[in-house]
GROMACS .gro file of C-alpha atoms in nm:
model
  102
    1UNK     CA    1  -2.372  -4.246   0.004
    2UNK     CA    2  -2.029  -4.403   0.041
    3UNK     CA    3  -1.900  -4.177  -0.236
    4UNK     CA    4  -2.043  -3.869  -0.062
    5UNK     CA    5  -1.876  -3.971   0.263
    6UNK     CA    6  -1.548  -4.032   0.083
    7UNK     CA    7  -1.565  -3.691  -0.087
    8UNK     CA    8  -1.645  -3.518   0.242
    9UNK     CA    9  -1.355  -3.686   0.418
   10UNK     CA   10  -1.105  -3.630   0.136
   11UNK     CA   11  -1.221  -3.296  -0.011
   12UNK     CA   12  -0.891  -3.135   0.087
   13UNK     CA   13  -0.708  -3.371  -0.152
   14UNK     CA   14  -0.703  -3.355  -0.531
   15UNK     CA   15  -1.005  -3.562  -0.636
   16UNK     CA   16  -1.118  -3.618  -0.992
   17UNK     CA   17  -1.430  -3.767  -1.141
   18UNK     CA   18  -1.218  -4.050  -1.281
   19UNK     CA   19  -1.072  -4.122  -0.935
   20UNK     CA   20  -1.415  -4.133  -0.774
   21UNK     CA   21  -1.563  -4.347  -1.050
   22UNK     CA   22  -1.277  -4.596  -1.015
   23UNK     CA   23  -1.318  -4.591  -0.637
   24UNK     CA   24  -1.688  -4.673  -0.679
   25UNK     CA   25  -1.621  -4.930  -0.951
   26UNK     CA   26  -1.801  -4.751  -1.234
   27UNK     CA   27  -1.711  -4.572  -1.555
   28UNK     CA   28  -1.679  -4.196  -1.518
   29UNK     CA   29  -1.983  -4.133  -1.737
   30UNK     CA   30  -2.205  -4.373  -1.543
   31UNK     CA   31  -2.078  -4.252  -1.205
   32UNK     CA   32  -2.146  -3.892  -1.307
   33UNK     CA   33  -2.504  -3.974  -1.401
   34UNK     CA   34  -2.590  -4.175  -1.091
   35UNK     CA   35  -2.415  -3.928  -0.860
   36UNK     CA   36  -2.617  -3.638  -1.003
   37UNK     CA   37  -2.937  -3.839  -0.979
   38UNK     CA   38  -2.870  -3.934  -0.616
   39UNK     CA   39  -2.748  -3.596  -0.491
   40UNK     CA   40  -2.886  -3.339  -0.740
   41UNK     CA   41  -2.528  -3.207  -0.763
   42UNK     CA   42  -2.264  -3.277  -1.021
   43UNK     CA   43  -1.946  -3.430  -0.882
   44UNK     CA   44  -1.761  -3.097  -0.911
   45UNK     CA   45  -2.045  -2.901  -0.747
   46UNK     CA   46  -2.056  -3.145  -0.457
   47UNK     CA   47  -1.679  -3.145  -0.415
   48UNK     CA   48  -1.671  -2.766  -0.417
   49UNK     CA   49  -1.955  -2.748  -0.165
   50UNK     CA   50  -1.767  -2.982   0.068
   51UNK     CA   51  -1.453  -2.770   0.034
   52UNK     CA   52  -1.648  -2.457   0.123
   53UNK     CA   53  -1.797  -2.634   0.426
   54UNK     CA   54  -1.449  -2.742   0.536
   55UNK     CA   55  -1.329  -2.382   0.496
   56UNK     CA   56  -1.618  -2.258   0.711
   57UNK     CA   57  -1.511  -2.494   0.988
   58UNK     CA   58  -1.148  -2.386   0.960
   59UNK     CA   59  -1.244  -2.017   0.966
   60UNK     CA   60  -1.359  -2.069   1.325
   61UNK     CA   61  -0.993  -2.098   1.426
   62UNK     CA   62  -0.863  -1.740   1.439
   63UNK     CA   63  -0.502  -1.862   1.456
   64UNK     CA   64  -0.521  -1.995   1.097
   65UNK     CA   65  -0.443  -1.757   0.813
   66UNK     CA   66  -0.698  -1.746   0.534
   67UNK     CA   67  -0.431  -1.856   0.286
   68UNK     CA   68  -0.363  -2.164   0.499
   69UNK     CA   69  -0.735  -2.234   0.525
   70UNK     CA   70  -0.773  -2.222   0.147
   71UNK     CA   71  -0.507  -2.492   0.101
   72UNK     CA   72  -0.631  -2.704   0.391
   73UNK     CA   73  -0.981  -2.696   0.240
   74UNK     CA   74  -0.846  -2.825  -0.092
   75UNK     CA   75  -0.829  -2.511  -0.305
   76UNK     CA   76  -0.525  -2.473  -0.527
   77UNK     CA   77  -0.507  -2.094  -0.510
   78UNK     CA   78  -0.623  -1.819  -0.278
   79UNK     CA   79  -0.793  -1.634  -0.565
   80UNK     CA   80  -1.001  -1.941  -0.654
   81UNK     CA   81  -1.086  -1.988  -0.287
   82UNK     CA   82  -1.199  -1.628  -0.247
   83UNK     CA   83  -1.407  -1.636  -0.566
   84UNK     CA   84  -1.574  -1.970  -0.491
   85UNK     CA   85  -1.635  -1.891  -0.123
   86UNK     CA   86  -1.802  -1.562  -0.218
   87UNK     CA   87  -2.008  -1.740  -0.482
   88UNK     CA   88  -2.140  -1.995  -0.231
   89UNK     CA   89  -2.165  -1.783   0.085
   90UNK     CA   90  -2.223  -1.431  -0.046
   91UNK     CA   91  -1.922  -1.282   0.133
   92UNK     CA   92  -1.546  -1.316   0.140
   93UNK     CA   93  -1.378  -1.558   0.382
   94UNK     CA   94  -1.249  -1.268   0.593
   95UNK     CA   95  -1.597  -1.112   0.606
   96UNK     CA   96  -1.742  -1.448   0.703
   97UNK     CA   97  -1.488  -1.483   0.981
   98UNK     CA   98  -1.552  -1.129   1.103
   99UNK     CA   99  -1.933  -1.134   1.099
  100UNK     CA  100  -2.034  -1.495   1.152
  101UNK     CA  101  -1.767  -1.629   1.383
  102UNK     CA  102  -1.762  -1.443   1.712
   0.00000   0.00000   0.00000
């Protein structure tokens, strides 16, 4: 649970499986296995989900540009952000902002 909290709080930063395993005091392979068992998500899936959740929160602020939101949520490019957000939410970030945030 501490690892999940850490990922949620730091999802906007570059996090790797190796970093998280070291933070938890385990090998990457062992950490990956126990993380998946505990959460049902792989490390990358969980990290991505947290980044999408952060983006959803940021989309509530109409003064923030979508490009800025993508970087603040931890995505390295706007195209990756758009693709991943659509994959998880079923719409683009701008559509989400338009239809779900009013």
